[in-house]
Coordinates of C-alpha atoms and ligand atoms in Angstrom, one line a residue:
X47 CA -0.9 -8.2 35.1
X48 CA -2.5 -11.1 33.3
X49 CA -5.5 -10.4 31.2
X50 CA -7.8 -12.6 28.9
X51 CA -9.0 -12.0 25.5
X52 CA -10.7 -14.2 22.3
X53 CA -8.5 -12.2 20.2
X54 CA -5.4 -10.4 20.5
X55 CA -4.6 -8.2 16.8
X56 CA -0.6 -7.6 16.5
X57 CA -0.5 -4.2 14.4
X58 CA -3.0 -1.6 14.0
X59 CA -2.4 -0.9 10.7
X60 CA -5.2 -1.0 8.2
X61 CA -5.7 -5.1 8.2
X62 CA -5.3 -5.0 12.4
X63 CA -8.0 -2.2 12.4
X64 CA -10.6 -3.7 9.9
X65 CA -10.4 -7.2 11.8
X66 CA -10.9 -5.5 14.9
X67 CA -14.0 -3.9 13.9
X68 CA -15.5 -7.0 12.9
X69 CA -14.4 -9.0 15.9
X70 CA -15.8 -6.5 18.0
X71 CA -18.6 -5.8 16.1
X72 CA -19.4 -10.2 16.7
X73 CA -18.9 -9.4 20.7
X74 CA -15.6 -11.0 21.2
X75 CA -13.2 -9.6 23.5
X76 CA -10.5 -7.7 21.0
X77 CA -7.0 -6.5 22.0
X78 CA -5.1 -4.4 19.3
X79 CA -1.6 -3.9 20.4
X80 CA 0.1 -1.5 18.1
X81 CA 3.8 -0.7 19.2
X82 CA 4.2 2.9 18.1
X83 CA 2.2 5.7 19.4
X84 CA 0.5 6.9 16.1
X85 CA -1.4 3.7 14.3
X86 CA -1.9 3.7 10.8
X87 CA 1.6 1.6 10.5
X88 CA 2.4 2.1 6.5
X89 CA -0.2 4.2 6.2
X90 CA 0.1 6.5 8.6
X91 CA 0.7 10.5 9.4
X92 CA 3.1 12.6 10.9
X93 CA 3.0 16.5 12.2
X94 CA 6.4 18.5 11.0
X95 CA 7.0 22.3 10.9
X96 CA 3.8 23.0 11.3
X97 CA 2.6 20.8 8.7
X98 CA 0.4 17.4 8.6
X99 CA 1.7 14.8 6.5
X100 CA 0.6 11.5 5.4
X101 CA 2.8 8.7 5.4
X102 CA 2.2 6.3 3.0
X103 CA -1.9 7.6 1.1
X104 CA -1.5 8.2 -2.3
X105 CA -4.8 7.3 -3.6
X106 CA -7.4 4.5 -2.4
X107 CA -7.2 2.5 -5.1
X108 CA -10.9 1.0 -6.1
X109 CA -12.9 4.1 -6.0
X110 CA -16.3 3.4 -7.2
X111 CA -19.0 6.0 -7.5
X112 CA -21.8 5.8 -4.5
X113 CA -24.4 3.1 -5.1
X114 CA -22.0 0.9 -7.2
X115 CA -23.0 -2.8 -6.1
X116 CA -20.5 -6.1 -5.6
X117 CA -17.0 -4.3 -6.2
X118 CA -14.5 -4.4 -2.9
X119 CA -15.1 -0.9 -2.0
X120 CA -18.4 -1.5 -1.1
X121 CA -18.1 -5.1 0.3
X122 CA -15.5 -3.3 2.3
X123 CA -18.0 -1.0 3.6
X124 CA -20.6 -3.0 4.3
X125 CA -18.8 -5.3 6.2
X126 CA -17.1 -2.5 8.5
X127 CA -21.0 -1.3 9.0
X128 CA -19.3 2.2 7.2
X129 CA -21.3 4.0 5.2
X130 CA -20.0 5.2 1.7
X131 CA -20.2 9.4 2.9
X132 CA -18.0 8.7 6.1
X133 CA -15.2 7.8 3.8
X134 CA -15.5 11.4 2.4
X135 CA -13.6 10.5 -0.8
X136 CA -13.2 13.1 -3.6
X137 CA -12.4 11.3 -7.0
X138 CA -9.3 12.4 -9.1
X139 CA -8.7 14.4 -12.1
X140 CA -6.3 12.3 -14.5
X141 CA -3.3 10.4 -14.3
X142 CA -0.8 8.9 -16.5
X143 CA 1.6 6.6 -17.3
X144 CA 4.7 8.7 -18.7
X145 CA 7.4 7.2 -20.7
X146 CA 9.9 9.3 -23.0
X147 CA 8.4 10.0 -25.6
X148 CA 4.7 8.1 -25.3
X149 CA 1.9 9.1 -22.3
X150 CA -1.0 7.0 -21.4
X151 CA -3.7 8.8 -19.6
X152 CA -6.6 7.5 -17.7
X153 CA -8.8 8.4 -15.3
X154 CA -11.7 6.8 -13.1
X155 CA -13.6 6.0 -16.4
X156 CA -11.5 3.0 -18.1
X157 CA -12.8 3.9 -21.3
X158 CA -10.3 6.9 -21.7
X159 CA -7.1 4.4 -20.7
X160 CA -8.3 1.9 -23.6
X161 CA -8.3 4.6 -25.9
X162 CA -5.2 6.2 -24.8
X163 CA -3.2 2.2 -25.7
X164 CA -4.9 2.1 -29.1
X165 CA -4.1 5.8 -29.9
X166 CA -0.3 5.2 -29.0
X167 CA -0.3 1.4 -30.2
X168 CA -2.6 1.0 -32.8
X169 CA -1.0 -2.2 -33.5
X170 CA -1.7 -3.9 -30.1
X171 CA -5.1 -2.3 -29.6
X172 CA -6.6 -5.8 -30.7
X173 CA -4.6 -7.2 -28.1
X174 CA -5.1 -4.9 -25.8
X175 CA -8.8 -5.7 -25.9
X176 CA -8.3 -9.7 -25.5
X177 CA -6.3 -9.0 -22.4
X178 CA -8.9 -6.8 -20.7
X179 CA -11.8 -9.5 -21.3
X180 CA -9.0 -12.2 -19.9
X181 CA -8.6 -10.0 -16.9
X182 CA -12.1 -8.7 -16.6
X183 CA -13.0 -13.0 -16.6
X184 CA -10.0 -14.0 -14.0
X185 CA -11.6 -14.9 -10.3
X186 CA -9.1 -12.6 -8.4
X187 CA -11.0 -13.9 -5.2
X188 CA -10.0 -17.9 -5.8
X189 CA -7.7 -18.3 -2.6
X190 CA -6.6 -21.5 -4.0
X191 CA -4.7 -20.6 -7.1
X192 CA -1.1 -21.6 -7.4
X193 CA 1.3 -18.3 -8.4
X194 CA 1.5 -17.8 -12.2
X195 CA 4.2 -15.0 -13.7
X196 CA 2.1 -11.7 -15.2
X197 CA 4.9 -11.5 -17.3
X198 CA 4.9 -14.9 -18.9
X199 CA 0.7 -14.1 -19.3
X200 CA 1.3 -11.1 -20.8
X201 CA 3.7 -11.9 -23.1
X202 CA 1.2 -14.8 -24.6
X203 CA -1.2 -11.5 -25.6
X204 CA 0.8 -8.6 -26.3
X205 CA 4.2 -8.3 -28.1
X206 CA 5.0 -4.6 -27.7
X207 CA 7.9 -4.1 -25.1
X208 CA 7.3 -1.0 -24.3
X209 CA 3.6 -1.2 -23.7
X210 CA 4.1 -4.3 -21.6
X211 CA 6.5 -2.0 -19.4
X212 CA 3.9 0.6 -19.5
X213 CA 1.2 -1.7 -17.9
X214 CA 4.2 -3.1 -15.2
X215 CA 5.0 0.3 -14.2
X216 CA 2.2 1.4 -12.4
X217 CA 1.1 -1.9 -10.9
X218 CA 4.0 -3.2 -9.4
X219 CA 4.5 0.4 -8.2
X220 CA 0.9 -0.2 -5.9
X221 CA 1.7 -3.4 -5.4
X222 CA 4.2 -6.1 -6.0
X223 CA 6.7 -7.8 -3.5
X224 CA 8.7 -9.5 -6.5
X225 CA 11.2 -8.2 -9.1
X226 CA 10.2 -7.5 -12.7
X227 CA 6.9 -9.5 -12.1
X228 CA 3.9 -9.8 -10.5
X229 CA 2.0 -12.9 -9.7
X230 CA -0.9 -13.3 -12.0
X231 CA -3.2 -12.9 -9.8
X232 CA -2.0 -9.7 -8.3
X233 CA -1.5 -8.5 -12.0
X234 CA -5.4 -9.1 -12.2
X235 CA -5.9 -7.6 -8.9
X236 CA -4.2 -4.4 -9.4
X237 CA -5.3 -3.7 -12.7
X238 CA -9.2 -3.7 -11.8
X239 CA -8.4 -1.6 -9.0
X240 CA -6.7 1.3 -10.9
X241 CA -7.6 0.9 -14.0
X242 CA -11.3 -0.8 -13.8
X243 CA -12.0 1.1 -10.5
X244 CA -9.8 3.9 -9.9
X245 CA -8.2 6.7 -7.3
X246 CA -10.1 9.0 -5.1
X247 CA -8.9 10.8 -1.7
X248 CA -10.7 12.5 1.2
X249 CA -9.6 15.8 1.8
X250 CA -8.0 15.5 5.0
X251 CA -6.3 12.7 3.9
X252 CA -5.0 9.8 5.6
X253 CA -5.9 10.8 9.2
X254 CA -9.6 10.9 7.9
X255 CA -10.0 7.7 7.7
X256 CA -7.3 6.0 10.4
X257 CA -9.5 7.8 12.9
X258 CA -12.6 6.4 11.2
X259 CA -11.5 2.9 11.8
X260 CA -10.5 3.5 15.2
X261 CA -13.4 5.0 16.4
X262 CA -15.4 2.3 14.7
X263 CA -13.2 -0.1 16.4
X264 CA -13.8 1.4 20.1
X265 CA -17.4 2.2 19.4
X266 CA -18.0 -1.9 19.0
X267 CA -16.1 -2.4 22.2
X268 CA -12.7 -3.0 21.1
X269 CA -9.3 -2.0 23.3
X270 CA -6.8 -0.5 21.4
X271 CA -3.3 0.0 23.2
X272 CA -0.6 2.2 21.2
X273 CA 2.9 2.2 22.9
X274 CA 2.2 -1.2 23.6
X275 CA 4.4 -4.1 21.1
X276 CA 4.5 -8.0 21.6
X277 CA 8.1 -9.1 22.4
X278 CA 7.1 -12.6 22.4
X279 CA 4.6 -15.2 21.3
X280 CA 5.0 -18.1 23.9
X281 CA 4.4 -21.6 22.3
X282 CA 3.2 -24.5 23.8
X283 CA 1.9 -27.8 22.2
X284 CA 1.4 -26.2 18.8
X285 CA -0.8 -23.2 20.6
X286 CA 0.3 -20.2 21.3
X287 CA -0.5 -20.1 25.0
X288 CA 0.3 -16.9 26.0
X289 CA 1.9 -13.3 24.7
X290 CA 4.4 -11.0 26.3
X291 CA 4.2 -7.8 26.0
X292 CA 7.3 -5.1 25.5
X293 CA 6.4 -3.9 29.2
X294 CA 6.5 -7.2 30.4
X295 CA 2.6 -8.3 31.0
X296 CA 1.2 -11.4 29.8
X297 CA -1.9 -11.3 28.0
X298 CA -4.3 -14.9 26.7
X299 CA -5.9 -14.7 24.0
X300 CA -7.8 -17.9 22.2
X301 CA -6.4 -16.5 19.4
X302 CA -3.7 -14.4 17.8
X303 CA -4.3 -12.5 14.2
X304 CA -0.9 -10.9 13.2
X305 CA -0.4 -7.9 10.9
X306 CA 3.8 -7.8 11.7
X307 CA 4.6 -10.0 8.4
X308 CA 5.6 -13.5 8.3
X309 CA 9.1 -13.5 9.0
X310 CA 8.4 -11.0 11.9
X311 CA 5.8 -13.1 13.7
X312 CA 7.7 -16.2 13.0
X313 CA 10.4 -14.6 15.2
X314 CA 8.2 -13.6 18.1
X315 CA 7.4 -16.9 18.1
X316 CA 11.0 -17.9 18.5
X317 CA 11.6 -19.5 15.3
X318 CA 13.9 -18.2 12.1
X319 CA 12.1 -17.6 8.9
X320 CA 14.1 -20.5 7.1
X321 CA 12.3 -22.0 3.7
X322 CA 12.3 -19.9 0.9
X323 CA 8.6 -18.9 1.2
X324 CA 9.5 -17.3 4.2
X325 CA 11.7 -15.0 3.8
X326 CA 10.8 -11.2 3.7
X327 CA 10.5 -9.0 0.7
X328 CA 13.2 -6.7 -0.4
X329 CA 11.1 -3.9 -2.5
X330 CA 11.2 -0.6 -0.3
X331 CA 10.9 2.8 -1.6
X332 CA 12.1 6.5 0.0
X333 CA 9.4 9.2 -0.6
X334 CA 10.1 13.1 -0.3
X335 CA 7.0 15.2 0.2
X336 CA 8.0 18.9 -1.8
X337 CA 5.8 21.8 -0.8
X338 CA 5.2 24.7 -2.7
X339 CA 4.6 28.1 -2.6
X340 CA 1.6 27.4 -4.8
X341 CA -0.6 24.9 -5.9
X342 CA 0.7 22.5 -8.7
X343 CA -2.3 23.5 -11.4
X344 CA -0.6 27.1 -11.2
X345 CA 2.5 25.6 -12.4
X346 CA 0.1 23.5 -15.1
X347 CA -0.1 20.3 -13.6
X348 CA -3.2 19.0 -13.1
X349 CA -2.7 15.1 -12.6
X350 CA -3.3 13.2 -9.4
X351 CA -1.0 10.1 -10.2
X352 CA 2.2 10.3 -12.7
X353 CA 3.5 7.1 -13.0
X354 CA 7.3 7.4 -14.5
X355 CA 10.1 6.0 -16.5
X356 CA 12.7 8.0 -18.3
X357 CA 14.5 5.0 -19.4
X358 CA 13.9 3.0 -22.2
X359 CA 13.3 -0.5 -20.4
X360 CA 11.2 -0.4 -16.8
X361 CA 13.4 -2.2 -13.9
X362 CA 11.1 -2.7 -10.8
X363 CA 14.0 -4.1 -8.4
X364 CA 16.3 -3.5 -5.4
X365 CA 18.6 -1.1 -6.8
X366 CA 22.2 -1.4 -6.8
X367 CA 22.9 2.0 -5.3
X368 CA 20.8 3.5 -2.4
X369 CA 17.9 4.7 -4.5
X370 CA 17.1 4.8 -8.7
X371 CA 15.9 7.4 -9.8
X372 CA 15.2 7.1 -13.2
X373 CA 11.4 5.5 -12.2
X374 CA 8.7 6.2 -9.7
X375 CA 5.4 7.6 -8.8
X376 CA 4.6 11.3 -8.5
X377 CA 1.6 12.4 -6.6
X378 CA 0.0 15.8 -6.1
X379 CA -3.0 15.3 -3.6
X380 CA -3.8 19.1 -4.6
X381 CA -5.3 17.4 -7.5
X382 CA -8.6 15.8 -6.3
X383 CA -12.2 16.6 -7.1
X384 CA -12.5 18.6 -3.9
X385 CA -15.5 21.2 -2.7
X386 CA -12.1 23.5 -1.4
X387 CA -8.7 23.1 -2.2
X388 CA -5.9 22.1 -0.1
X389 CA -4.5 25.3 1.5
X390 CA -0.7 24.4 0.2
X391 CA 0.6 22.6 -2.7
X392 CA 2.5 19.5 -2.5
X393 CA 4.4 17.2 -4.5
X394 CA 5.4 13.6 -3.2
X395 CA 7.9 11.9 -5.2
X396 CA 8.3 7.7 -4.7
X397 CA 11.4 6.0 -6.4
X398 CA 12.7 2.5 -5.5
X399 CA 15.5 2.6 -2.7
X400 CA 17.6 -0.2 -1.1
X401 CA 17.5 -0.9 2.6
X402 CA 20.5 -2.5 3.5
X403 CA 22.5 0.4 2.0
X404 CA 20.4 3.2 3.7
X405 CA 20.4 1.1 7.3
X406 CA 24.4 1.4 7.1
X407 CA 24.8 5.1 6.7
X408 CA 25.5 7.1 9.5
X409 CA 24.5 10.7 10.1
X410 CA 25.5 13.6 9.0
X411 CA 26.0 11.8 5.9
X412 CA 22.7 9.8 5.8
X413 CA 20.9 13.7 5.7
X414 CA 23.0 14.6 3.0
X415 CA 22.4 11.7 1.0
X416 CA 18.6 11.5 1.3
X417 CA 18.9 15.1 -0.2
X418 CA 21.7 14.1 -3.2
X419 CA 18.6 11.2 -3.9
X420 CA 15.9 13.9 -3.6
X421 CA 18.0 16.6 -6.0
X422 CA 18.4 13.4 -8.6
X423 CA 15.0 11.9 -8.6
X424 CA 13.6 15.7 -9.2
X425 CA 16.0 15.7 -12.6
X426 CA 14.2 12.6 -13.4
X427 CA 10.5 14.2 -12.7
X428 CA 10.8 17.1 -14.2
X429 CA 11.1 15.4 -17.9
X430 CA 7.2 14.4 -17.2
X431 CA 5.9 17.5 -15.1
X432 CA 6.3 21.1 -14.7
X433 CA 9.7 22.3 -12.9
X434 CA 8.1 23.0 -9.5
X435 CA 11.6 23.1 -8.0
X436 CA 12.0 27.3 -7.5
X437 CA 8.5 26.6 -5.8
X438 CA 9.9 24.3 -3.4
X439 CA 9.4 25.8 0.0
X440 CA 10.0 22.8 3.1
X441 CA 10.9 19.4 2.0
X442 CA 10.5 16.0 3.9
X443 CA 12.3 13.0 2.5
X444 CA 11.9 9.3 4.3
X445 CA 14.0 6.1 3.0
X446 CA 13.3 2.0 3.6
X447 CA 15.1 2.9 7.2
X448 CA 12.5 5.0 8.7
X449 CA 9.7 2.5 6.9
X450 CA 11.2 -0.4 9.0
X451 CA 11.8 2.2 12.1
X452 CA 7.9 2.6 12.0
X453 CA 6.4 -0.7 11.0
X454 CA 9.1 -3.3 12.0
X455 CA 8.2 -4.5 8.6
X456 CA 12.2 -6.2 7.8
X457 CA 14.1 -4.6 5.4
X458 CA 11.2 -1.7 4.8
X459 CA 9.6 -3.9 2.7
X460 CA 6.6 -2.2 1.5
X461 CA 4.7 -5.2 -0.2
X462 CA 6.1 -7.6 2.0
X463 CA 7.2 -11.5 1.5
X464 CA 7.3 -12.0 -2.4
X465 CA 5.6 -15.8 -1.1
X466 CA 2.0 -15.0 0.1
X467 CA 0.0 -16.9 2.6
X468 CA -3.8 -16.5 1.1
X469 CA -5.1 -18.7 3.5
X470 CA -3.4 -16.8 6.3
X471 CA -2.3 -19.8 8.1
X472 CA 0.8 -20.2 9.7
X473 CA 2.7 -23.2 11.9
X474 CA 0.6 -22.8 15.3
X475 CA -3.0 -24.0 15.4
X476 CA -4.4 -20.6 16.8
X477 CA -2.0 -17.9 14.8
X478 CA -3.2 -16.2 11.7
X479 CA -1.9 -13.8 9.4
X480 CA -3.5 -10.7 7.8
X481 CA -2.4 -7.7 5.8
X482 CA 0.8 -7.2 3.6
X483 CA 2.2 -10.8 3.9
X484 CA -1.4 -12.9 3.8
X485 CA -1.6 -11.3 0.2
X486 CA -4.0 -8.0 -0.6
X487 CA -1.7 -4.9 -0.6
X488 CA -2.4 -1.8 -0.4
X489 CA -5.7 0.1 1.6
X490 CA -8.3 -1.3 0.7
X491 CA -6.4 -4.6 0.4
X492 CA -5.5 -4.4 3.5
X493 CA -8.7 -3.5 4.9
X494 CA -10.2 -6.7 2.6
X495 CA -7.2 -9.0 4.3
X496 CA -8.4 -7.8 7.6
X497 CA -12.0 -8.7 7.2
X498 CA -11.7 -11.7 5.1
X499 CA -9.0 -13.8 7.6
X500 CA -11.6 -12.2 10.6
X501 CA -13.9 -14.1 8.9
X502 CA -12.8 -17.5 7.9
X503 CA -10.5 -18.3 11.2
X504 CA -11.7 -16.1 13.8
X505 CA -15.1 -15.9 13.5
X506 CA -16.4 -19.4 12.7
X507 CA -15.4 -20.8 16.3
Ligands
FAD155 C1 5.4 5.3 0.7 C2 4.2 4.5 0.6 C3 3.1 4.9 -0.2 C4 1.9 4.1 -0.3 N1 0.9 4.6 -1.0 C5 -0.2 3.8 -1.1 C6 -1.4 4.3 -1.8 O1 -1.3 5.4 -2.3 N2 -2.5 3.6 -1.8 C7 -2.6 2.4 -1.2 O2 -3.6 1.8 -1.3 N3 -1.5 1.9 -0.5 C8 -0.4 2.6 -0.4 N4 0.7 2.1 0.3 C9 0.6 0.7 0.9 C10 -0.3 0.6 2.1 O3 0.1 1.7 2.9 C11 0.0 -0.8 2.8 O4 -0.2 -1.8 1.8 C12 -1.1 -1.0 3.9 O5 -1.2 0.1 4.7 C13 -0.5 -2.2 4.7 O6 -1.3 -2.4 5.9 P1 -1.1 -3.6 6.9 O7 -2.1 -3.5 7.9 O8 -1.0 -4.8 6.1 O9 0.4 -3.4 7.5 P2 1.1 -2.2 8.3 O10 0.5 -0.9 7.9 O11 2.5 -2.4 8.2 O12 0.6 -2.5 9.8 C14 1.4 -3.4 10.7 C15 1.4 -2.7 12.1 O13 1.9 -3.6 13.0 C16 2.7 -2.9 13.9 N5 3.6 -3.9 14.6 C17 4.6 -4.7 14.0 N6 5.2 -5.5 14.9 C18 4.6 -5.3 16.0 C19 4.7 -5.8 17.3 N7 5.6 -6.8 17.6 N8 3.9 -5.4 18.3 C20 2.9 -4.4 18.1 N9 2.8 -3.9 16.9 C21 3.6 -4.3 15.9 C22 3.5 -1.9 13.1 O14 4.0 -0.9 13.9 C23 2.4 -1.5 12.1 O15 1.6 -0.4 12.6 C24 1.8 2.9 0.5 C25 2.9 2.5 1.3 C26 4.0 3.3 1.4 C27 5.1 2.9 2.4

């Protein structure tokens, strides 16, 4: 079967969906290919015992209230043609950043997070403020700027260790592909989005709005094909000419927009990710989902996002062992602004994990290990919330293997390539990047890669 198309999307998850829409939305002729038979990719959701889970939705980062003009949320919206009640998002309650011994909270008001740094660091709360008003005045949208180490910023404003860790933790959590640091930029990126802006949630979680963007998608006339991966991108003078599917069929397209990562579409094309700013990331993370016989603000918890440490210095990095416990993210989507609560109470526990250490087990023992991690990382949480465990009625635990199972994203790599490709350009005149490895993380980074490389190489032709 040969078939033509302007544009052929490789991935629908977030970045592959939002192009589409816009592609679509302009009249071309869109394919989006997306290998497995659920889309959503790293953001996706899954049916077990009887339960629906979501893959990868904490929060949406960036939630701004209704009517809030020239913040990405709403650019986002109003470049999908979405309006701001078909998202459906319910704000959060409070979150925190939990160290031993010290706890910043903040919520979707930043004033109560400045106040919670000069409360517990009254001598950095000068500080403090000059790094807000250097973040609040860096152009986070300027494609063109050369990577700069957060760390080395940081340290020229604040000299407080611990506070420095304390602003680490939860942003390289949502959203760095390097160790220890962040690129400036994404420092500035991540901080307006959870700090400036903040978390929200719709009620039915991640499902709500994968099947928003799909039927948005197929309502401007685009064809979406689950089941359905690219084994190979054929080249020819500097074009890709042609692309093979898993089944066998060739497709043309004008032009290819790929969501599979850098190193992944590299191969596809038959070449070996070689130079150093293309090689895939390393962070990955396993992720149990706990539920309970009752919801967590029965047990006295009543935060959305707990963002932990229970040692004294904050390592972001591959750990040695399969998983570290002793830092990570614990979510409780029970605790939204909802009209009704969630019928069951969950707790979903991140921590960092290593890939290549989890791809070599073999079962039985790989079961019982993802539950010796689980057990651990739960002695860790417990220091920072209430004991839930007696409460603990089904459990779900997935590790950086069933991340790269899913997404074909190398390694599980969550944030992808720690070398970004803002432009989205790659070797082959009519092959562009989006999502994870062109640079914006997350959702509604995603969503924003999506739209924004849609815009400036598919679009303009
Ligand atoms: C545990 C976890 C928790 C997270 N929590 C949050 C959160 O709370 N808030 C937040 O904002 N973000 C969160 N994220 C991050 C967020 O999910 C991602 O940054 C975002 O979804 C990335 O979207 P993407 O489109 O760039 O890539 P992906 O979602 O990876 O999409 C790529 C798609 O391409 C498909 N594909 C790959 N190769 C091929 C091929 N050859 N042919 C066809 N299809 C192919 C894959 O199957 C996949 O569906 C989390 C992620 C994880 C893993």
């Amino acid at each position: 079967m040969n078939e033509d198309f302007d544009t052929l999307i490789i991935g629908a998850g977030m970045s592959g969906l939002a192009a589409g829409i816009r592609l679509a939305y302009f009249g071309q002729r869109v394919l989006l290919v997306e290998r497995h038979s659920i889309i959503g990719g790293l953001n996706s959701f899954y049916r077990l015992r009887g339960r629906d889970h979501d893959v990868g939705l904490h929060a949406v980062t960036n939630y701004v209230p209704k009517g809030t003009k020239g913040k990405p949320l709403t650019k986002l919206l109003r470049q999908l043609r979405i309006s701001w009640d078909e998202l459906d998002l319910c704000p959060q309650l409070v979150s925190s950043v939990a160290f031993p011994g010290r706890r910043l909270r903040f919520s979707n008001d930043f004033s109560l997070f400045h106040e919670e740094v000069a409360r517990e660091f009254p001598h950095q709360a000068d500080d403090f403020a000059k790094l807000v008003t250097l973040i609040r005045d860096h152009d986070e949208l300027d494609l063109s700027q050369k990577a700069t180490s957060a760390r080395a910023v940081i340290g020229d404003v604040l000299s407080d260790p611990t506070l420095i860790d304390m602003l680490f933790c939860p942003l390289c959590y949502y959203g760095s592909a390097l160790e220890h640091d962040m690129d400036w930029n994404q420092f500035v990126i991540m901080f307006k989005s959870i700090f400036f802006e903040g978390f929200a949630r719709p009620r039915r979680g991640v499902r709500h709005i994968i099947k928003l963007l799909s039927q948005r998608f197929k309502k401007n006339g685009g064809i979406l094909r689950t089941k359905c991966g690219v084994e190979r991108l054929d080249v020819k003078d500097g074009r890709v000419a042609s692309v093979t599917l898993d089944n066998g069929d060739v497709v043309n397209a004008e032009r290819i927009l790929s969501s599979a990562g850098l190193a992944e579409t590299l191969r596809l094309c038959g070449k070996e990710p070689t130079g150093d700013d293309e090689q895939p990331g390393q962070i990955s993370f396993m992720e149990s989902i706990s539920v309970l016989d009752r919801l967590p603000s029965d047990l006295g918890h009543d935060e959305t996002i707990t963002f932990f440490c229970s040692s004294d210095r904050f390592n972001y990095r591959v750990p040695e062992g399969l998983s570290d416990p002793t830092s990570g993210v614990i979510c409780s989507p029970n605790n939204y602004a909802y009209d009704e609560p969630l019928d069951e109470g969950i707790m979903r526990v991140t921590t960092q994990a290593r890939f290549d250490r989890w791809d070599a087990m073999e079962e039985p023992g790989y079961v019982a290990a993802k539950h010796a991690c689980y057990e651990a990382s739960l002695d860790e949480v417990v220091k920072f919330v209430p004991d839930f465990r007696p409460n603990v009625v089904d459990v779900d635990i997935f590790t950086p293997r069933t991340i790269k199972k899913f997404t074909g994203h190398d390694n599980g790599a969550v944030y992808g390539a720690p070398h970004k490709r803002l432009d989205g350009r790659t070797h082959l005149e009519n092959l562009f990047l989006c999502g994870t490895d062109q640079g914006f993380l997350g959702i509604v980074g995603a969503v924003l890669s999506g739209i924004s490389m849609a815009n400036l190489h598919l679009l303009k032709s």
